mmCIF file of C-alpha atoms in Angstrom:
data_model
loop_
_atom_site.group_PDB
_atom_site.id
_atom_site.type_symbol
_atom_site.label_atom_id
_atom_site.label_comp_id
_atom_site.label_asym_id
_atom_site.label_seq_id
_atom_site.Cartn_x
_atom_site.Cartn_y
_atom_site.Cartn_z
ATOM 1 C CA ASN A 1 77.737 105.486 116.533
ATOM 2 C CA ASP A 2 74.033 105.525 115.551
ATOM 3 C CA GLY A 3 72.904 106.372 119.031
ATOM 4 C CA THR A 4 72.931 102.779 120.393
ATOM 5 C CA THR A 5 75.644 100.827 118.757
ATOM 6 C CA ASN A 6 79.267 101.625 117.688
ATOM 7 C CA PHE A 7 79.881 100.675 114.131
ATOM 8 C CA VAL A 8 82.287 101.099 111.213
ATOM 9 C CA ASN A 9 81.683 100.728 107.560
ATOM 10 C CA MET A 10 84.492 99.328 105.349
ATOM 11 C CA VAL A 11 85.613 101.721 102.699
ATOM 12 C CA TYR A 12 85.154 100.900 98.971
ATOM 13 C CA GLN A 13 88.492 99.758 97.264
ATOM 14 C CA HIS A 14 90.511 100.917 100.124
ATOM 15 C CA LYS A 15 92.642 99.684 103.057
ATOM 16 C CA ALA A 16 91.713 101.372 106.260
ATOM 17 C CA THR A 17 92.976 100.986 109.780
ATOM 18 C CA LEU A 18 90.931 101.288 112.995
ATOM 19 C CA ILE A 19 92.649 101.729 116.226
ATOM 20 C CA VAL A 20 89.996 100.763 118.684
ATOM 21 C CA PRO A 21 89.742 103.202 121.714
ATOM 22 C CA ALA A 22 90.356 101.681 125.159
ATOM 23 C CA ASN A 23 86.939 102.660 126.220
ATOM 24 C CA VAL A 24 85.127 100.569 123.429
ATOM 25 C CA SER A 25 84.077 97.067 124.413
ATOM 26 C CA SER A 26 82.260 96.065 121.235
ATOM 27 C CA PHE A 27 81.242 97.283 117.933
ATOM 28 C CA LYS A 28 79.579 96.357 114.569
ATOM 29 C CA ILE A 29 81.334 96.106 111.005
ATOM 30 C CA TYR A 30 79.465 96.659 107.779
ATOM 31 C CA ASP A 31 80.587 96.608 104.176
ATOM 32 C CA GLU A 32 80.746 99.955 102.481
ATOM 33 C CA GLY A 33 77.026 99.842 101.828
ATOM 34 C CA GLY A 34 76.291 100.148 105.557
ATOM 35 C CA LYS A 35 73.842 98.567 107.956
ATOM 36 C CA SER A 36 70.898 98.471 105.489
ATOM 37 C CA GLY A 37 72.463 98.901 101.910
ATOM 38 C CA ALA A 38 74.047 96.571 99.481
ATOM 39 C CA TYR A 39 77.717 96.427 98.799
ATOM 40 C CA SER A 40 79.115 97.720 95.443
ATOM 41 C CA TYR A 41 80.503 95.683 92.544
ATOM 42 C CA ASN A 42 84.254 95.024 92.169
ATOM 43 C CA ASN A 43 85.115 95.490 95.860
ATOM 44 C CA ARG A 44 88.694 95.058 97.384
ATOM 45 C CA ASP A 45 88.275 96.264 100.889
ATOM 46 C CA THR A 46 90.740 95.812 103.590
ATOM 47 C CA LEU A 47 90.179 96.743 107.330
ATOM 48 C CA VAL A 48 92.854 96.306 109.774
ATOM 49 C CA LEU A 49 91.621 96.350 113.491
ATOM 50 C CA ILE A 50 94.041 97.121 116.362
ATOM 51 C CA ALA A 51 92.787 96.352 119.750
ATOM 52 C CA PRO A 52 93.948 98.271 122.862
ATOM 53 C CA GLN A 53 96.970 97.017 124.774
ATOM 54 C CA ASN A 54 96.467 93.759 126.594
ATOM 55 C CA HIS A 55 93.270 92.844 124.620
ATOM 56 C CA VAL A 56 92.244 90.614 121.643
ATOM 57 C CA LEU A 57 89.433 90.768 119.300
ATOM 58 C CA LYS A 58 86.619 88.348 119.098
ATOM 59 C CA LEU A 59 84.625 88.281 115.721
ATOM 60 C CA THR A 60 81.160 86.738 115.086
ATOM 61 C CA GLY A 61 78.419 87.530 112.666
ATOM 62 C CA SER A 62 77.304 86.774 109.224
ATOM 63 C CA VAL A 63 77.675 87.402 105.546
ATOM 64 C CA THR A 64 75.069 87.711 102.836
ATOM 65 C CA THR A 65 76.750 87.456 99.346
ATOM 66 C CA ALA A 66 76.445 86.228 95.916
ATOM 67 C CA PHE A 67 77.243 82.284 95.841
ATOM 68 C CA SER A 68 80.327 83.023 93.508
ATOM 69 C CA GLY A 69 82.871 85.719 93.545
ATOM 70 C CA ASP A 70 81.929 87.612 96.759
ATOM 71 C CA THR A 71 83.870 86.654 99.822
ATOM 72 C CA LEU A 72 85.178 87.642 103.287
ATOM 73 C CA GLU A 73 88.366 86.517 104.688
ATOM 74 C CA VAL A 74 89.914 87.221 108.155
ATOM 75 C CA TYR A 75 93.606 87.233 109.270
ATOM 76 C CA SER A 76 95.190 87.050 112.453
ATOM 77 C CA ASP A 77 97.616 89.975 111.898
ATOM 78 C CA SER A 78 97.890 93.208 110.115
ATOM 79 C CA THR A 79 98.221 92.022 106.602
ATOM 80 C CA ILE A 80 96.249 89.499 104.382
ATOM 81 C CA ASN A 81 99.701 87.528 104.290
ATOM 82 C CA SER A 82 99.267 86.425 107.824
ATOM 83 C CA SER A 83 97.710 83.277 109.246
ATOM 84 C CA ASN A 84 94.179 82.862 107.988
ATOM 85 C CA LEU A 85 91.588 82.829 110.686
ATOM 86 C CA LEU A 86 88.698 82.580 108.144
ATOM 87 C CA GLY A 87 89.014 81.231 104.521
ATOM 88 C CA LYS A 88 86.981 82.616 101.817
ATOM 89 C CA LYS A 89 83.435 82.572 103.247
ATOM 90 C CA ARG A 90 80.378 83.346 101.139
ATOM 91 C CA SER A 91 76.633 82.585 101.246
ATOM 92 C CA THR A 92 75.796 78.913 100.315
ATOM 93 C CA SER A 93 73.136 80.386 97.860
ATOM 94 C CA SER A 94 73.045 83.881 96.566
ATOM 95 C CA GLY A 95 71.351 86.196 98.993
ATOM 96 C CA THR A 96 71.241 83.950 102.065
ATOM 97 C CA SER A 97 72.857 84.642 105.380
ATOM 98 C CA LEU A 98 75.989 82.491 106.476
ATOM 99 C CA ASN A 99 77.013 82.482 110.027
ATOM 100 C CA ILE A 100 80.858 82.745 110.123
ATOM 101 C CA GLY A 101 81.256 81.260 113.515
ATOM 102 C CA LYS A 102 83.567 82.733 116.166
ATOM 103 C CA MET A 103 87.212 83.586 115.785
ATOM 104 C CA VAL A 104 89.594 85.339 118.221
ATOM 105 C CA SER A 105 92.594 87.270 117.131
ATOM 106 C CA LEU A 106 96.060 85.799 118.219
ATOM 107 C CA GLY A 107 97.211 89.191 119.444
ATOM 108 C CA ARG A 108 96.012 92.904 119.036
ATOM 109 C CA TYR A 109 95.529 92.738 115.273
ATOM 110 C CA MET A 110 92.957 91.258 112.981
ATOM 111 C CA THR A 111 92.526 92.104 109.198
ATOM 112 C CA LEU A 112 89.338 91.655 107.302
ATOM 113 C CA TYR A 113 89.371 91.439 103.433
ATOM 114 C CA PHE A 114 86.067 91.623 101.527
ATOM 115 C CA GLU A 115 85.884 91.006 97.885
ATOM 116 C CA SER A 116 83.044 91.179 95.259
ATOM 117 C CA ASP A 117 83.042 90.670 91.597
ATOM 118 C CA ALA A 118 80.857 92.300 88.902
ATOM 119 C CA SER A 119 77.618 90.503 89.327
ATOM 120 C CA GLY A 120 75.172 90.419 92.173
ATOM 121 C CA ALA A 121 75.398 92.592 95.203
ATOM 122 C CA TYR A 122 73.617 91.786 98.458
ATOM 123 C CA SER A 123 73.627 93.184 102.122
ATOM 124 C CA GLY A 124 77.041 91.836 102.767
ATOM 125 C CA LEU A 125 78.577 92.021 106.117
ATOM 126 C CA ASP A 126 76.946 92.083 109.573
ATOM 127 C CA LEU A 127 79.667 91.389 111.922
ATOM 128 C CA ASN A 128 80.132 91.918 115.656
ATOM 129 C CA VAL A 129 83.480 92.491 117.253
ATOM 130 C CA GLU A 130 84.106 92.026 121.104
ATOM 131 C CA VAL A 131 87.200 93.475 122.767
ATOM 132 C CA VAL A 132 88.299 91.251 125.363
ATOM 133 C CA ASN A 133 91.153 91.004 127.948
ATOM 134 C CA ASP A 134 93.885 88.847 126.609
ATOM 135 C CA GLU A 135 95.106 87.715 130.171
ATOM 136 C CA TYR A 136 93.207 85.865 132.707
ATOM 137 C CA ASN A 137 93.931 84.664 136.202
ATOM 138 C CA ILE A 138 94.508 80.857 136.696
ATOM 139 C CA THR A 139 92.452 79.450 139.319
ATOM 140 C CA ILE A 140 92.803 75.830 140.739
ATOM 141 C CA PHE A 141 89.948 74.416 142.537
ATOM 142 C CA ASN A 142 90.175 71.789 145.294
ATOM 143 C CA ALA A 143 91.014 68.368 143.863
ATOM 144 C CA GLU A 144 90.327 65.245 145.364
ATOM 145 C CA GLY A 145 92.860 62.317 145.225
ATOM 146 C CA GLY A 146 95.829 64.425 144.665
ATOM 147 C CA VAL A 147 97.314 67.986 144.432
ATOM 148 C CA VAL A 148 97.344 70.165 141.486
ATOM 149 C CA THR A 149 99.767 73.127 141.133
ATOM 150 C CA VAL A 150 100.692 75.445 138.231
ATOM 151 C CA ALA A 151 104.132 74.804 136.885
ATOM 152 C CA GLY A 152 106.489 77.713 137.575
ATOM 153 C CA GLY A 153 104.054 79.334 140.045
ATOM 154 C CA LYS A 154 102.262 81.272 137.206
ATOM 155 C CA THR A 155 98.952 83.110 138.399
ATOM 156 C CA THR A 156 97.872 84.556 135.077
ATOM 157 C CA ALA A 157 98.058 83.307 131.247
ATOM 158 C CA LYS A 158 97.199 85.023 127.943
ATOM 159 C CA ILE A 159 94.834 83.646 125.658
ATOM 160 C CA GLY A 160 96.345 80.912 123.570
ATOM 161 C CA SER A 161 99.371 80.395 125.721
ATOM 162 C CA GLU A 162 100.255 77.105 127.316
ATOM 163 C CA VAL A 163 99.663 76.480 131.171
ATOM 164 C CA LEU A 164 101.360 73.467 132.547
ATOM 165 C CA LEU A 165 99.806 71.721 135.569
ATOM 166 C CA ASN A 166 101.561 69.432 138.000
ATOM 167 C CA VAL A 167 99.737 66.685 139.563
ATOM 168 C CA THR A 168 101.241 64.942 142.599
ATOM 169 C CA ASN A 169 100.295 62.714 145.623
ATOM 170 C CA LEU A 170 97.774 60.787 143.503
ATOM 171 C CA SER A 171 95.630 58.322 145.425
ATOM 172 C CA ALA A 172 93.912 55.451 143.708
ATOM 173 C CA GLY A 173 91.102 56.253 141.299
ATOM 174 C CA TYR A 174 90.682 59.184 138.978
ATOM 175 C CA LEU A 175 91.692 62.798 139.399
ATOM 176 C CA LEU A 176 89.414 65.176 137.543
#
């Protein structure tokens, strides 16, 4: 914590695990060069994030790397052999910032793998992690022209799960 923001720096040539405390709702991730420094040559850094029970991790931010050889990959579990959420992302030209978009872990785990070669080192990772509840209440608002119910009487659903709706007593026209 720098006084205003929680953050973690990846560790050079190392696989580290961060168990996110239950009272942390967001934090930043930087490469081993930190917030304002450049990353080192020949990196092979892995950071495994573990969210608190009943939470998932939402990742956004940017990478600033060399155009070739320096990449960030993000996986949905605790290893780099799991489902890939983000394939090798790098700057479109050396030293420019590339927005990585938004991705959400499929469960409590998310793994980041940052790799660099022996030429050109830039500011690297500037990532934001938000810790979010993985289960939400299902709310059906009044529908006109029919009746909508949740199959099985479910009242909550986890992120990424399937929720089946039943529509009955349809009248002419569209039900939205």
